[in-house]
Amino acid sequence: MRRGSIVALLGLALIAGGVATAVALVPTWLPEDASQEAGRIAFTFWFVIAICIFIFAIVAAVMVYAVLRFRVQEDDFEDGPPIHGHTGLEITWTIIPFILVTSIAIVSAIVLSRNDAQAKDTLRVDVTAQQFTFTFSYPDAGNVTSPVLMLPKGRSVELYMRSLDVIHSVFVPQFSQKEDVVPGLVTQLHITPTRLGTFPLECTELCGLGHSLMRSQAVVMEPAAFASWLKKQGKTAAPPSSTTTSTTSTTTTTSPSAAGLSVFNANGCSSCHTLSAANATGKVGPDLDNLVAYAKKANQPLEAFVHDSIVDPNAYIQPGYQKNVMPGTFGQSLTKSQLDAVVSFLVQSAQKSGNK
Ligand code: CUA
């Protein structure tokens, strides 16, 4: 093989590699970062992708050039010249991948340890996942709970995540991180938000019929706005979280139907059920505006029917729906006052919509 061919081949390969890498890196493929961790993850991602594309383009260019340039002539039946290895080439193609793979390992290790490093004033948020909703609570602020993940900008935040039933997974694309929520474990996720805004928070583990509806939001606020939000939530007597034993308040500070509505919303009932009194339009489970008819069909008094259907959802299944879709955990996770509040709220609104 002539020296000229090798120079041409190498030149072509390097140009192809450079062009392919540039084309791959120029468009914005990923959502704009909204956390420090996301920026580091994106850097690692593109570092690896750039290496892969560059090497792939070089290999592909060499192959294409060789196929075209050294194609055998039609009447040529000779064997190629015997070649017995090339020490220089072998050393080169061992050392270059070694350097590349090692550099990927070093970059990844640095990013992982930096992303997990909590600041001194890290804010703790407890995340409870259940079919098919997320609840976020702030134990340092008197267990304020929220169906939306509220975060202060620029503060280091650690999520402590528990599941009440099956495996779920928390993913905010703009934060670039994803962590499973596994029954029996507390998994953790560290986030330092850098950009104000409202971002989608999704369950990314197939967890049942309502999986595609298991969505919430992450809202990043100015620290001052976040502090006043926390204060306000603490004052308006949020329903006690499922882990506390407190059975007071709730019904004393708010009207029974408002208390029931907040239990309804905090437990994600609206992601599966339709109920006009709660502006809920879920389609996974039975339409709760028809509870009067369902109770009649199940041959039970309305209130007992509603209570039993929450505590033991499999006891009566409305025709057209399946067993084991509704979580059977509400009997344990709701306090007695929460359960009473939501039952009377459902009974009231069912009677109203039944009389329409
Ligand atoms: Cu929870 Cu999918």
Coordinates of C-alpha atoms and ligand atoms in Angstrom, one line a residue:
M1 CA 0.0 0.0 0.0
R2 CA 1.4 3.4 -1.0
R3 CA 2.2 6.0 1.6
G4 CA -0.1 8.5 -0.3
S5 CA -3.1 6.3 0.2
I6 CA -2.5 6.0 4.0
V7 CA -2.2 9.8 4.4
A8 CA -5.3 10.3 2.3
L9 CA -7.2 7.7 4.3
L10 CA -6.1 9.2 7.7
G11 CA -7.0 12.7 6.6
L12 CA -10.4 11.7 5.3
A13 CA -11.1 9.8 8.6
L14 CA -10.2 12.7 10.8
I15 CA -12.3 15.1 8.7
A16 CA -15.3 12.7 8.8
G17 CA -14.8 12.3 12.6
G18 CA -14.7 16.0 13.2
V19 CA -17.7 16.8 11.0
A20 CA -19.8 14.1 12.5
T21 CA -19.0 15.2 16.1
A22 CA -19.8 18.8 15.3
V23 CA -23.1 17.9 13.7
A24 CA -24.0 15.8 16.7
L25 CA -23.1 18.4 19.3
V26 CA -24.6 21.5 17.7
P27 CA -28.4 20.9 18.0
T28 CA -30.0 21.1 21.4
W29 CA -31.1 17.5 22.1
L30 CA -31.7 17.8 25.8
P31 CA -34.0 20.1 27.8
E32 CA -32.2 23.1 29.3
D33 CA -30.6 22.3 32.7
A34 CA -32.4 23.5 35.8
S35 CA -30.0 22.1 38.5
Q36 CA -26.2 21.9 39.2
E37 CA -26.4 18.1 39.0
A38 CA -28.0 18.2 35.5
G39 CA -25.2 20.4 34.2
R40 CA -22.6 17.9 35.4
I41 CA -24.6 14.9 34.0
A42 CA -25.0 16.6 30.7
F43 CA -21.2 17.3 30.5
T44 CA -20.5 13.6 31.2
F45 CA -23.1 12.5 28.6
W46 CA -21.7 14.7 25.9
F47 CA -18.1 13.8 26.8
V48 CA -18.9 10.2 26.2
I49 CA -21.1 10.8 23.1
A50 CA -18.4 13.0 21.5
I51 CA -15.8 10.2 22.0
C52 CA -18.1 7.5 20.6
I53 CA -19.1 9.6 17.5
F54 CA -15.6 10.6 16.7
I55 CA -14.3 7.0 16.9
F56 CA -17.3 5.6 15.0
A57 CA -16.8 8.2 12.2
I58 CA -13.1 7.3 11.9
V59 CA -13.8 3.6 11.7
A60 CA -16.7 4.1 9.2
A61 CA -14.6 6.5 7.1
V62 CA -11.7 4.0 6.9
M63 CA -14.0 1.2 6.0
V64 CA -15.8 3.1 3.2
Y65 CA -12.5 4.4 1.8
A66 CA -10.9 1.0 1.8
V67 CA -13.9 -0.6 0.1
L68 CA -13.9 2.0 -2.7
R69 CA -10.2 2.6 -3.1
F70 CA -8.8 -1.0 -2.7
R71 CA -11.6 -2.8 -4.5
V72 CA -10.4 -5.9 -6.3
Q73 CA -10.3 -5.8 -10.1
E74 CA -12.7 -8.1 -11.9
D75 CA -10.0 -10.4 -13.4
D76 CA -7.8 -10.4 -10.2
F77 CA -7.8 -13.9 -8.5
E78 CA -4.6 -13.3 -6.5
D79 CA -4.4 -13.6 -2.7
G80 CA -3.5 -10.4 -0.8
P81 CA 0.1 -10.1 0.4
P82 CA 0.6 -12.0 3.8
I83 CA 0.9 -9.6 6.7
H84 CA 2.2 -10.6 10.1
G85 CA 1.0 -8.1 12.6
H86 CA 2.2 -4.5 13.2
T87 CA 3.5 -3.8 16.7
G88 CA 3.3 0.0 16.4
L89 CA -0.4 -0.2 15.2
E90 CA -1.3 -2.6 18.0
I91 CA 0.3 -0.5 20.7
T92 CA -1.5 2.6 19.3
W93 CA -5.0 0.9 19.3
T94 CA -4.5 -0.3 22.8
I95 CA -3.2 2.9 24.3
I96 CA -5.8 5.3 22.7
P97 CA -8.9 3.3 24.0
F98 CA -7.2 2.9 27.4
I99 CA -6.8 6.6 27.7
L100 CA -10.4 7.3 26.5
V101 CA -12.1 4.7 28.8
T102 CA -10.0 5.8 31.8
S103 CA -10.9 9.4 31.2
I104 CA -14.6 8.5 31.1
A105 CA -14.2 6.6 34.4
I106 CA -12.5 9.6 36.1
V107 CA -15.0 12.2 34.8
S108 CA -17.9 9.9 35.9
A109 CA -16.5 9.3 39.4
I110 CA -15.9 13.1 39.9
V111 CA -19.5 13.9 38.8
L112 CA -21.1 11.2 40.9
S113 CA -19.3 12.3 44.1
R114 CA -19.9 16.0 43.5
N115 CA -23.6 15.4 42.7
D116 CA -24.1 13.5 46.0
A117 CA -22.3 16.0 48.1
Q118 CA -24.9 17.7 50.4
A119 CA -24.4 21.3 51.6
K120 CA -24.6 22.0 55.4
D121 CA -28.1 23.5 55.2
T122 CA -29.5 20.8 53.0
L123 CA -33.3 20.9 52.9
R124 CA -35.0 17.6 53.6
V125 CA -38.1 16.6 51.6
D126 CA -39.9 13.3 52.2
V127 CA -41.4 11.8 49.1
T128 CA -44.2 9.2 49.3
A129 CA -45.1 7.4 46.1
Q130 CA -48.2 5.3 45.8
Q131 CA -50.5 4.1 43.0
F132 CA -50.9 6.7 41.4
T133 CA -49.6 9.8 43.1
F134 CA -46.7 11.5 44.8
T135 CA -46.9 13.4 48.1
F136 CA -44.1 15.7 49.2
S137 CA -43.6 16.6 52.8
Y138 CA -41.2 19.0 54.6
P139 CA -40.4 17.5 58.0
D140 CA -38.3 20.5 59.0
A141 CA -41.4 22.7 58.6
G142 CA -43.9 20.8 60.7
N143 CA -44.6 18.2 58.1
V144 CA -46.2 20.6 55.6
T145 CA -47.4 18.3 52.7
S146 CA -47.9 19.2 49.1
P147 CA -48.9 17.3 45.9
V148 CA -46.3 19.3 44.1
L149 CA -42.5 19.4 44.8
M150 CA -41.8 23.0 45.8
L151 CA -38.1 23.8 45.9
P152 CA -36.1 26.9 46.7
K153 CA -33.6 28.0 44.0
G154 CA -29.9 27.6 44.8
R155 CA -30.5 25.4 47.9
S156 CA -29.2 21.9 48.3
V157 CA -32.2 19.6 48.6
E158 CA -32.2 15.9 49.6
L159 CA -35.3 13.8 48.7
Y160 CA -36.0 10.7 51.0
M161 CA -38.3 8.5 49.0
R162 CA -40.6 5.8 50.1
S163 CA -43.2 3.7 48.3
L164 CA -46.4 2.4 49.9
D165 CA -47.1 -0.3 47.3
V166 CA -45.0 -1.1 44.2
I167 CA -41.8 0.3 42.6
H168 CA -42.2 3.8 41.2
S169 CA -39.5 6.1 39.8
V170 CA -39.0 9.9 40.1
F171 CA -37.8 11.8 37.0
V172 CA -37.6 15.5 36.3
P173 CA -36.1 15.8 32.8
Q174 CA -34.6 19.3 33.5
F175 CA -32.8 17.9 36.6
S176 CA -31.5 14.9 34.5
Q177 CA -31.7 12.6 37.5
K178 CA -33.9 9.5 37.9
E179 CA -34.3 7.4 41.0
D180 CA -36.5 4.4 41.8
V181 CA -38.8 4.4 44.8
V182 CA -38.8 0.9 46.1
P183 CA -41.1 -0.6 48.8
G184 CA -39.1 -1.4 52.0
L185 CA -36.3 1.0 51.1
V186 CA -35.6 4.7 51.5
T187 CA -33.9 5.9 48.3
Q188 CA -32.3 9.3 48.1
L189 CA -31.8 11.9 45.5
H190 CA -29.9 15.2 45.8
I191 CA -30.9 18.2 43.8
T192 CA -29.6 21.8 43.7
P193 CA -32.1 23.8 41.5
T194 CA -30.5 26.6 39.5
R195 CA -33.4 27.9 37.5
L196 CA -36.9 29.3 38.4
G197 CA -39.8 27.6 36.8
T198 CA -42.3 24.7 36.7
F199 CA -41.0 21.4 35.4
P200 CA -42.8 18.1 34.9
L201 CA -42.2 15.4 37.5
E202 CA -43.1 11.9 36.2
C203 CA -43.2 8.4 37.4
T204 CA -41.0 6.4 35.0
E205 CA -41.5 2.8 36.3
L206 CA -44.5 0.9 35.0
C207 CA -46.6 0.7 38.2
G208 CA -50.1 -0.2 37.1
L209 CA -53.0 1.0 35.1
G210 CA -52.7 4.6 36.2
H211 CA -48.9 4.8 35.6
S212 CA -49.2 7.2 32.7
L213 CA -51.3 9.5 34.9
M214 CA -48.8 9.5 37.8
R215 CA -47.5 13.0 37.1
S216 CA -46.7 15.9 39.2
Q217 CA -44.6 19.1 39.0
A218 CA -41.4 20.4 40.4
V219 CA -41.7 24.2 41.1
V220 CA -38.5 26.1 41.7
M221 CA -39.1 29.4 43.6
E222 CA -37.0 32.2 44.9
P223 CA -35.9 31.3 48.5
A224 CA -38.0 34.1 50.0
A225 CA -41.1 33.0 48.1
F226 CA -40.4 29.4 49.2
A227 CA -40.1 30.4 52.8
S228 CA -43.4 32.3 52.8
W229 CA -45.1 29.4 51.0
L230 CA -43.9 27.0 53.7
K231 CA -45.1 29.4 56.4
K232 CA -48.5 29.8 54.8
Q233 CA -48.9 26.1 54.4
G234 CA -48.0 25.5 58.0
K235 CA -50.7 28.0 59.1
T236 CA -53.6 26.6 57.1
A237 CA -53.5 23.4 59.1
A238 CA -52.5 21.0 56.4
P239 CA -53.9 17.5 56.9
P240 CA -51.5 15.5 59.1
S241 CA -49.2 13.3 57.0
S242 CA -49.9 9.6 57.0
T243 CA -46.8 8.9 59.1
T244 CA -47.8 11.1 62.1
T245 CA -50.1 9.7 64.7
S246 CA -51.9 13.0 65.3
T247 CA -55.6 12.7 64.9
T248 CA -56.5 16.2 66.0
S249 CA -57.2 19.3 63.9
T250 CA -58.3 18.7 60.3
T251 CA -62.0 18.7 61.1
T252 CA -61.8 21.3 63.8
T253 CA -60.2 24.1 61.8
T254 CA -61.9 23.5 58.4
S255 CA -65.4 22.5 57.3
P256 CA -66.0 18.7 56.9
S257 CA -66.3 18.9 53.1
A258 CA -63.2 21.0 52.7
A259 CA -61.2 18.6 54.9
G260 CA -62.6 15.7 52.8
L261 CA -61.6 17.4 49.6
S262 CA -58.1 18.0 50.8
V263 CA -57.7 14.4 51.8
F264 CA -59.1 13.5 48.3
N265 CA -56.5 15.7 46.6
A266 CA -53.6 14.8 48.8
N267 CA -54.0 11.1 48.2
G268 CA -54.1 11.3 44.5
C269 CA -57.7 10.1 44.1
S270 CA -58.3 12.5 41.3
S271 CA -55.6 10.9 39.1
C272 CA -57.9 7.8 38.8
H273 CA -61.5 9.0 39.5
T274 CA -63.9 11.5 38.1
L275 CA -65.6 13.6 40.7
S276 CA -67.2 17.0 39.7
A277 CA -67.0 18.3 43.3
A278 CA -63.2 18.0 43.1
N279 CA -62.8 18.9 39.5
A280 CA -61.4 15.4 39.0
T281 CA -61.5 13.8 35.6
G282 CA -59.6 10.5 36.1
K283 CA -60.7 7.6 34.0
V284 CA -58.8 4.7 35.5
G285 CA -61.4 3.8 38.2
P286 CA -65.2 4.2 38.5
D287 CA -66.8 7.7 38.1
L288 CA -67.5 8.8 41.7
D289 CA -70.4 11.0 40.6
N290 CA -72.3 7.7 40.2
L291 CA -71.7 6.4 43.7
V292 CA -75.4 6.4 44.6
A293 CA -76.1 4.0 41.7
Y294 CA -73.1 1.8 42.5
A295 CA -74.1 1.5 46.1
K296 CA -77.6 0.4 45.0
K297 CA -76.1 -2.1 42.7
A298 CA -73.9 -3.5 45.5
N299 CA -76.9 -3.6 47.7
Q300 CA -75.3 -1.6 50.5
P301 CA -76.1 1.7 52.3
L302 CA -74.2 4.5 50.6
E303 CA -72.0 5.5 53.5
A304 CA -70.9 1.9 54.4
F305 CA -70.3 1.2 50.7
V306 CA -68.0 4.2 50.3
H307 CA -66.1 3.4 53.5
D308 CA -65.6 -0.2 52.6
S309 CA -64.6 0.6 49.0
I310 CA -61.8 2.8 50.3
V311 CA -60.6 0.4 53.0
D312 CA -61.0 -2.8 51.1
P313 CA -61.3 -1.9 47.4
N314 CA -61.5 -5.6 46.2
A315 CA -64.7 -6.3 48.3
Y316 CA -66.9 -5.0 45.5
I317 CA -65.7 -4.4 41.9
Q318 CA -67.9 -2.3 39.7
P319 CA -68.6 -4.2 36.4
G320 CA -66.2 -3.1 33.7
Y321 CA -63.3 -2.5 36.2
Q322 CA -60.6 -4.8 37.5
K323 CA -59.5 -6.1 40.9
N324 CA -56.2 -5.0 42.5
V325 CA -56.0 -1.7 40.6
M326 CA -57.0 0.6 43.5
P327 CA -54.3 0.5 46.3
G328 CA -55.5 -1.5 49.3
T329 CA -53.3 0.6 51.6
F330 CA -55.7 3.5 52.4
G331 CA -57.1 1.7 55.4
Q332 CA -53.6 2.0 57.1
S333 CA -52.3 5.2 55.6
L334 CA -55.3 7.4 56.4
T335 CA -56.0 8.4 59.9
K336 CA -59.5 7.8 61.2
S337 CA -60.4 11.5 61.0
Q338 CA -59.1 11.6 57.4
L339 CA -61.0 8.6 56.4
D340 CA -64.2 9.9 58.0
A341 CA -63.7 13.3 56.3
V342 CA -63.2 11.8 52.8
V343 CA -66.1 9.4 53.3
S344 CA -68.6 12.1 54.3
F345 CA -67.3 14.4 51.5
L346 CA -67.9 11.6 48.9
V347 CA -71.3 10.8 50.3
Q348 CA -72.3 14.4 50.3
S349 CA -71.1 15.1 46.7
A350 CA -72.6 11.8 45.5
Q351 CA -76.0 12.7 46.9
K352 CA -75.8 16.1 45.3
S353 CA -74.9 14.8 41.9
G354 CA -77.4 11.9 42.3
N355 CA -80.2 14.5 42.8
K356 CA -79.3 16.5 39.6
Ligands
CUA1 CU1 -45.8 5.0 39.6 CU2 -45.5 4.5 37.3

